[in-house]
Coordinates of C-alpha atoms and ligand atoms in Angstrom, one line a residue:
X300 CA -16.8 0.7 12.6
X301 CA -14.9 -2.7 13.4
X302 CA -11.2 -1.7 13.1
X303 CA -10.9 -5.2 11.9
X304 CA -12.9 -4.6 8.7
X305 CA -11.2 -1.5 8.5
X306 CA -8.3 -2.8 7.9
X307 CA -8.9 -5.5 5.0
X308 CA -10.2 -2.3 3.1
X309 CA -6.6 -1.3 3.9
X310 CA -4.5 -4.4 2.9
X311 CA -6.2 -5.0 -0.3
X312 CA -5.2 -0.9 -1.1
X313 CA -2.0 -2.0 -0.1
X314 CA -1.8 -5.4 -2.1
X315 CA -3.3 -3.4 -5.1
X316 CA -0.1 -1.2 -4.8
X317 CA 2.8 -3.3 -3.6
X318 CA 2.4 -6.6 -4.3
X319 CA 3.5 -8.1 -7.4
X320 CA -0.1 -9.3 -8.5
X321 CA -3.3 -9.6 -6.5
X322 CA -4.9 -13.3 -7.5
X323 CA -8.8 -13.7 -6.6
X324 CA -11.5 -16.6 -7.1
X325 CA -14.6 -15.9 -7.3
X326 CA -17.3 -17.7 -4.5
X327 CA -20.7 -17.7 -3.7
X328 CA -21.2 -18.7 0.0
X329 CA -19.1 -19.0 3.1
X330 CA -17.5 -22.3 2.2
X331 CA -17.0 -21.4 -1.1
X332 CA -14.8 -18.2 0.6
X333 CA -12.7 -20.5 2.9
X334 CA -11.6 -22.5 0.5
X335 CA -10.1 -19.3 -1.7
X336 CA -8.4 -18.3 0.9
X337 CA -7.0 -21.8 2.3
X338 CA -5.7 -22.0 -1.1
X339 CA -3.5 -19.2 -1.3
X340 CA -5.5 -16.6 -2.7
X341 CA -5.1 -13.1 -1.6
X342 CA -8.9 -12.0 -1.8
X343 CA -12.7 -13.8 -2.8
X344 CA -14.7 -12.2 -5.6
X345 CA -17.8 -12.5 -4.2
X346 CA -19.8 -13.2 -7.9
X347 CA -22.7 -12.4 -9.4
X348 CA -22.3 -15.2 -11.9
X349 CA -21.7 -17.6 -9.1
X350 CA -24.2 -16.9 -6.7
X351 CA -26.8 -16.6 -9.6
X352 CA -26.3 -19.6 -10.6
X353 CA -26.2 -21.3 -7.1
X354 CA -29.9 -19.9 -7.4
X355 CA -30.0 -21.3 -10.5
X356 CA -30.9 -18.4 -11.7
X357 CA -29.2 -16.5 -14.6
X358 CA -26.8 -13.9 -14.6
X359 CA -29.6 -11.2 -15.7
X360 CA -29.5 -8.6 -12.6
X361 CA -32.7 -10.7 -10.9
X362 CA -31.0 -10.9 -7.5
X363 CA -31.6 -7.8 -5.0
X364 CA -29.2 -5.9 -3.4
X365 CA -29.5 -7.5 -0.3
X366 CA -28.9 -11.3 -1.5
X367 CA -25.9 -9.8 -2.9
X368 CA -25.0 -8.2 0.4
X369 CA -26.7 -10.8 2.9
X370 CA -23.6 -13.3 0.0
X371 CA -20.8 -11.1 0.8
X372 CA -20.7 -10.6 4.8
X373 CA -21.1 -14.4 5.1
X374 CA -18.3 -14.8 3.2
X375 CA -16.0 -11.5 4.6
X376 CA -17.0 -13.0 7.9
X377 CA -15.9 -16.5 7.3
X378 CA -12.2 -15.2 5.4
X379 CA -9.5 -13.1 6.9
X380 CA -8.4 -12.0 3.8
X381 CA -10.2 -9.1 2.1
X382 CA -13.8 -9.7 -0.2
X383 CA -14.1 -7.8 -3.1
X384 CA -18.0 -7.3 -4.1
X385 CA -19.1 -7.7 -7.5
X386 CA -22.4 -5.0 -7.6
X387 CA -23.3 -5.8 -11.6
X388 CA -24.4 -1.9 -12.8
X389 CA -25.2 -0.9 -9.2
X390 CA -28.6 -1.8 -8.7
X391 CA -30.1 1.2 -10.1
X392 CA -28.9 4.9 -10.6
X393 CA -26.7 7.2 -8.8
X394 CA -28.4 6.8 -5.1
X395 CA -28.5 3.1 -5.5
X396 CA -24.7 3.1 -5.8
X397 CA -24.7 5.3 -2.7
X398 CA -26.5 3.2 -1.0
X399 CA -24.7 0.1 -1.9
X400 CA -21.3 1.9 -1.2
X401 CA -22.9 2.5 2.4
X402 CA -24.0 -0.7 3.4
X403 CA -20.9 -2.8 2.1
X404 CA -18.3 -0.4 3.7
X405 CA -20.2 -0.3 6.8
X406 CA -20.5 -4.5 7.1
X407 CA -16.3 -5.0 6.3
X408 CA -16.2 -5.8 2.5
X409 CA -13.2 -4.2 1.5
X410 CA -14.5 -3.2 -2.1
X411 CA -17.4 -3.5 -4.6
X412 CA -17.0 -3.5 -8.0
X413 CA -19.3 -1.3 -10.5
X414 CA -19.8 -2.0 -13.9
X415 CA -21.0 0.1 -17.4
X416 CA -23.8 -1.6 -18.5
X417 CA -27.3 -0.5 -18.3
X418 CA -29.6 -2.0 -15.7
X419 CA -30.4 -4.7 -16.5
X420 CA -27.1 -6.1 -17.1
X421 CA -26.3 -9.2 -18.9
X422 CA -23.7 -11.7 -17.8
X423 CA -20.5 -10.4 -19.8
X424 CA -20.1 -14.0 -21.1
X425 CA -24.0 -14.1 -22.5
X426 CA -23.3 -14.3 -26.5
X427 CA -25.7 -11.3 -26.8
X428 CA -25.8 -7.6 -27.4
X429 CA -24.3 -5.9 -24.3
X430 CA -25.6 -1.8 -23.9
X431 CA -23.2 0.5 -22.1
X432 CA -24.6 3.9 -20.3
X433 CA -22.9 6.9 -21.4
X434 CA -19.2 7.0 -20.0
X435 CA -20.1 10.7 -18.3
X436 CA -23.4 8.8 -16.9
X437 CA -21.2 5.8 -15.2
X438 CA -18.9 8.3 -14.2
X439 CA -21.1 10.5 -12.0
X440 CA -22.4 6.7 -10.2
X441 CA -18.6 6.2 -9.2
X442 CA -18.1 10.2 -8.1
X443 CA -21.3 9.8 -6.1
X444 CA -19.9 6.1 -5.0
X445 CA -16.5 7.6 -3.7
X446 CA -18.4 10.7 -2.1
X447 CA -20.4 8.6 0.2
X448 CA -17.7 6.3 1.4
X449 CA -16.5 6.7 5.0
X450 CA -13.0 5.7 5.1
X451 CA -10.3 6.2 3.1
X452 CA -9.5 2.8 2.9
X453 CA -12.6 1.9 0.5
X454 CA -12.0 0.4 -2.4
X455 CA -14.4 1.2 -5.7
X456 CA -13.5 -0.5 -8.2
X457 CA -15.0 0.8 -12.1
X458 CA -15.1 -2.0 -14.4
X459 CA -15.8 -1.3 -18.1
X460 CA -17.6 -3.6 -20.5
X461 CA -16.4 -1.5 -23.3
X462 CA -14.7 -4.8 -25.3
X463 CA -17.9 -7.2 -23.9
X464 CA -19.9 -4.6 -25.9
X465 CA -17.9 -4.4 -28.8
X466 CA -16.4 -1.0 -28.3
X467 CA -12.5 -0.4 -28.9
X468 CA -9.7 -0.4 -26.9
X469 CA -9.3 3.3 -27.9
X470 CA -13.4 3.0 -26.3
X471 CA -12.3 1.0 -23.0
X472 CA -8.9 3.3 -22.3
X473 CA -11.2 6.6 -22.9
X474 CA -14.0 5.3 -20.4
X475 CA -11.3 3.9 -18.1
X476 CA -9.9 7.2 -18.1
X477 CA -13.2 9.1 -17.8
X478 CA -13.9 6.5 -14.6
X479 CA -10.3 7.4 -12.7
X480 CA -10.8 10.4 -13.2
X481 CA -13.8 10.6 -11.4
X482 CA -12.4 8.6 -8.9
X483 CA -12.1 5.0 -8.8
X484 CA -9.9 3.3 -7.4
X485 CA -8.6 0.8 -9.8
X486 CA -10.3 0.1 -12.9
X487 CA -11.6 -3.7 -14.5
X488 CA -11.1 -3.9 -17.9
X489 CA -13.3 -7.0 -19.0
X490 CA -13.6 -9.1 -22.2
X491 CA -14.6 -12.1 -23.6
X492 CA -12.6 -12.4 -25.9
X493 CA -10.7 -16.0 -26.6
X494 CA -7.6 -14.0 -27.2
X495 CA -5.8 -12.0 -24.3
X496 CA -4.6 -9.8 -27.2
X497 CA -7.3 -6.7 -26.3
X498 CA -6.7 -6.4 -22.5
X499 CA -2.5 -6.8 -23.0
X500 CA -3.0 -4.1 -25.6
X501 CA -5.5 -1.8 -23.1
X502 CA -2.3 -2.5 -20.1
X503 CA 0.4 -1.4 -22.4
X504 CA -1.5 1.6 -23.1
X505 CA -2.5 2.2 -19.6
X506 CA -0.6 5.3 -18.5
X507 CA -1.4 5.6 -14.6
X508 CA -0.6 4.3 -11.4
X509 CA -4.3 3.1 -10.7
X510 CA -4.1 -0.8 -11.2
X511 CA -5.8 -2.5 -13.9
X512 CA -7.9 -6.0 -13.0
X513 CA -8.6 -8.4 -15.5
X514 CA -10.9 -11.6 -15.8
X515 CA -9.1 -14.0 -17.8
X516 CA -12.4 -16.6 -18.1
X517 CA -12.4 -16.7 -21.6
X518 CA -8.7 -16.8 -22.5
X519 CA -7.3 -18.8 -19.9
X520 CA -4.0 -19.7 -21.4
X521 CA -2.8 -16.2 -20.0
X522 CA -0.7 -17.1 -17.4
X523 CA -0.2 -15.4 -13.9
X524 CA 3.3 -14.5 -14.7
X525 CA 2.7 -13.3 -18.0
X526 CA -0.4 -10.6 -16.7
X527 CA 2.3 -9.6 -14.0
X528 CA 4.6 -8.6 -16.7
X529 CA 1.9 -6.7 -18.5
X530 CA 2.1 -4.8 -15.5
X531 CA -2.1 -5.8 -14.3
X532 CA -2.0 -5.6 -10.7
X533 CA -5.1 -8.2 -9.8
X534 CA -6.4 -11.1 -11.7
X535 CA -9.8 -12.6 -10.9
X536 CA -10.7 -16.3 -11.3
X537 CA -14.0 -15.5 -11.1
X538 CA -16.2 -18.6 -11.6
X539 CA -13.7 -21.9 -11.1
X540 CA -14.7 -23.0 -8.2
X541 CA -18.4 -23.3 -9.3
X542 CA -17.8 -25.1 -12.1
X543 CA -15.5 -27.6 -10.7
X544 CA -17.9 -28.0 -8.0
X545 CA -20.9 -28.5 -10.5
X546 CA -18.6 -30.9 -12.5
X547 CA -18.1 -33.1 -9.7
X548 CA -21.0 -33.1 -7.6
X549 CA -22.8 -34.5 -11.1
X550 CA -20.3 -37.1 -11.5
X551 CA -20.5 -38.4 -8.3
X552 CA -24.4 -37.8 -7.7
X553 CA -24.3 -40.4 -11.1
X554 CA -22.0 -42.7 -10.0
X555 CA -23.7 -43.1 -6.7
X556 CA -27.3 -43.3 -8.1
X557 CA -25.9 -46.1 -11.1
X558 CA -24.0 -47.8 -8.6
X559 CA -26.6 -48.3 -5.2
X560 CA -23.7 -47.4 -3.3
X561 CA -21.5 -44.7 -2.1
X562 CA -18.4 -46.8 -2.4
X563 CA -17.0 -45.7 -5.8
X564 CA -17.1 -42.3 -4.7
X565 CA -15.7 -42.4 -1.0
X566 CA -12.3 -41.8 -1.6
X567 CA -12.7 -38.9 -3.6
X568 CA -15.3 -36.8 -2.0
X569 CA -14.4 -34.6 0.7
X570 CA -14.6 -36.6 4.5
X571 CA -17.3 -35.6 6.5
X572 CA -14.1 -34.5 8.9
X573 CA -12.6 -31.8 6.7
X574 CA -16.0 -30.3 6.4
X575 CA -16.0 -30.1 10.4
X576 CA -12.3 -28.7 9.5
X577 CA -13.7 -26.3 7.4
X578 CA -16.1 -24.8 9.2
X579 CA -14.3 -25.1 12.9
X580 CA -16.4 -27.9 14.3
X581 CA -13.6 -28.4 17.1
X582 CA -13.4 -24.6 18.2
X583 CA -17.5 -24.5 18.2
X584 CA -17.5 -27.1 21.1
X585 CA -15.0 -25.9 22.8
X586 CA -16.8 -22.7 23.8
X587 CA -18.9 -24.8 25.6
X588 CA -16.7 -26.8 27.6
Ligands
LIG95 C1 -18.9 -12.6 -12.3 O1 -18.2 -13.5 -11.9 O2 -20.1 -12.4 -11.9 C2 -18.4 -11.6 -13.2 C3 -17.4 -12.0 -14.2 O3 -18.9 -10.5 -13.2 S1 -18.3 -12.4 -15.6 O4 -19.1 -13.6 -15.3 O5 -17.4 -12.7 -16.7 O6 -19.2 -11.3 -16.0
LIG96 MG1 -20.8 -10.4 -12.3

């Protein structure tokens, strides 16, 4: 295995541990990963909303494992900073997660992320009925996950849709609990709730050292200094920089296509020079010379 790769596995376990929170945006493609990480951002959530949607496709478990995978080493190869894999429910049972846990460990992504739901999962911001496997079920997927995983460094991250699905925070502490215990590595405490109020209340109840990760999509007024002092050690943007990009490439396809021209929207669209930035044009010809 690359020692390179090896070693993003290893600074995201470190960032997870010592640093004072672990800020993520979510991506679909390569580009979409450079541009997290020229912005700052310590890590790309490679997402299943995102790269659904850039499908246009719905969040409903319809991509295969390997356009997940085929997503996330074109974007770990195109950062420096470490991916973190969003696997939905694991793409099956037990042996799927194995399999998964093999084949993203082995290509550099520093972590996947598993979730409770029941195959098929829904998109955790669907206003629909969200089903949860048995806690002792999802458990057994991350022991299996965590047996099969070849270097220490490996990150397996158990998120729990306990509050997507209704449950309590008593629920979403107990399966938390249940999921360390068999293993994982941190633990992903989602909600869609409009209020922050269920996931502060699940971190000051959190009694452990393994780091709690939120995904503050639907109560965004949470600030990154405030989910620092609830002591959460990673926050995920997980679906910005679609939605911006959506947003703007409609308002300037319109403008264009109302106006015959280009001109209104030259000076706000990227130059066809930063994209050559962006994906190292200049170093590409130089091999050559
Ligand atoms: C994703 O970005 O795909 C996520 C977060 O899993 S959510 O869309 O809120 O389910
Ligand atoms: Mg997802």
């Amino acid at each position: 295995m690359d020692r390179f790769d090896v070693s993003k596995a290893g600074i995201l376990r470190e960032l997870l541990h010592d640093a004072p929170l672990v800020r993520l945006a979510g991506a679909h493609d390569a580009l979409g990963a450079k541009l997290v990480e020229a912005t700052g951002f310590e890590g790309v959530w490679a997402s299943s909303f995102e790269l659904s949607a850039a499908n246009c496709l719905p969040d409903l478990s319809l991509l295969s494992m390997t356009q997940y995978l085929q997503a996330a080493v074109a974007m770990n190869d195109a950062v420096s900073i470490p991916v973190v894999a969003d696997c939905d429910s694991g793409f099956g049972g037990p042996l799927n997660v194995a399999h998964l846990v093999r084949q993203y460990e082995r290509r550099g992504v520093a972590a996947v992320c598993i979730e409770d739901q029941v195959f098929p999962k829904v998109n955790s911001l669907a206003a629909v009925e969200h089903h949860l496997l048995p806690a002792e079920e999802f458990a057994h997927r991350i022991a299996v996950g965590k047996r099969v995983q070849q270097t220490k460094e490996f990150v397996v991250i158990a998120r729990t849709e306990a509050l997507v699905a209704g449950e309590s925070v008593d629920e979403a502490l107990h399966r938390a609990r249940t999921y360390v215990d068999a293993g994982a590595d941190a633990v992903l405490v989602h909600s869609n709730a409009a209020s922050p109020a269920p996931v502060l209340e699940f971190a000051e109840r959190w009694q452990s050292v393994v780091p709690i990760v939120i995904v503050p999509t639907t109560y965004p007024t949470l600030t990154a200094a405030e989910i620092q002092r609830a002591g959460i050690r990673m926050v995920i943007y997980a679906n910005h920089g679609l939605r911006a990009a959506v947003r703007a490439m409609a308002d300037a396809l319109r403008e264009m296509w109302e106006a015959g021209t280009s001109m209104p929207i030259e000076d706000r669209i990227a130059s066809v020079d930063e994209i050559f930035g962006l994906e190292g044009m200049s170093s590409w010809l130089e091999i050559q010379e």
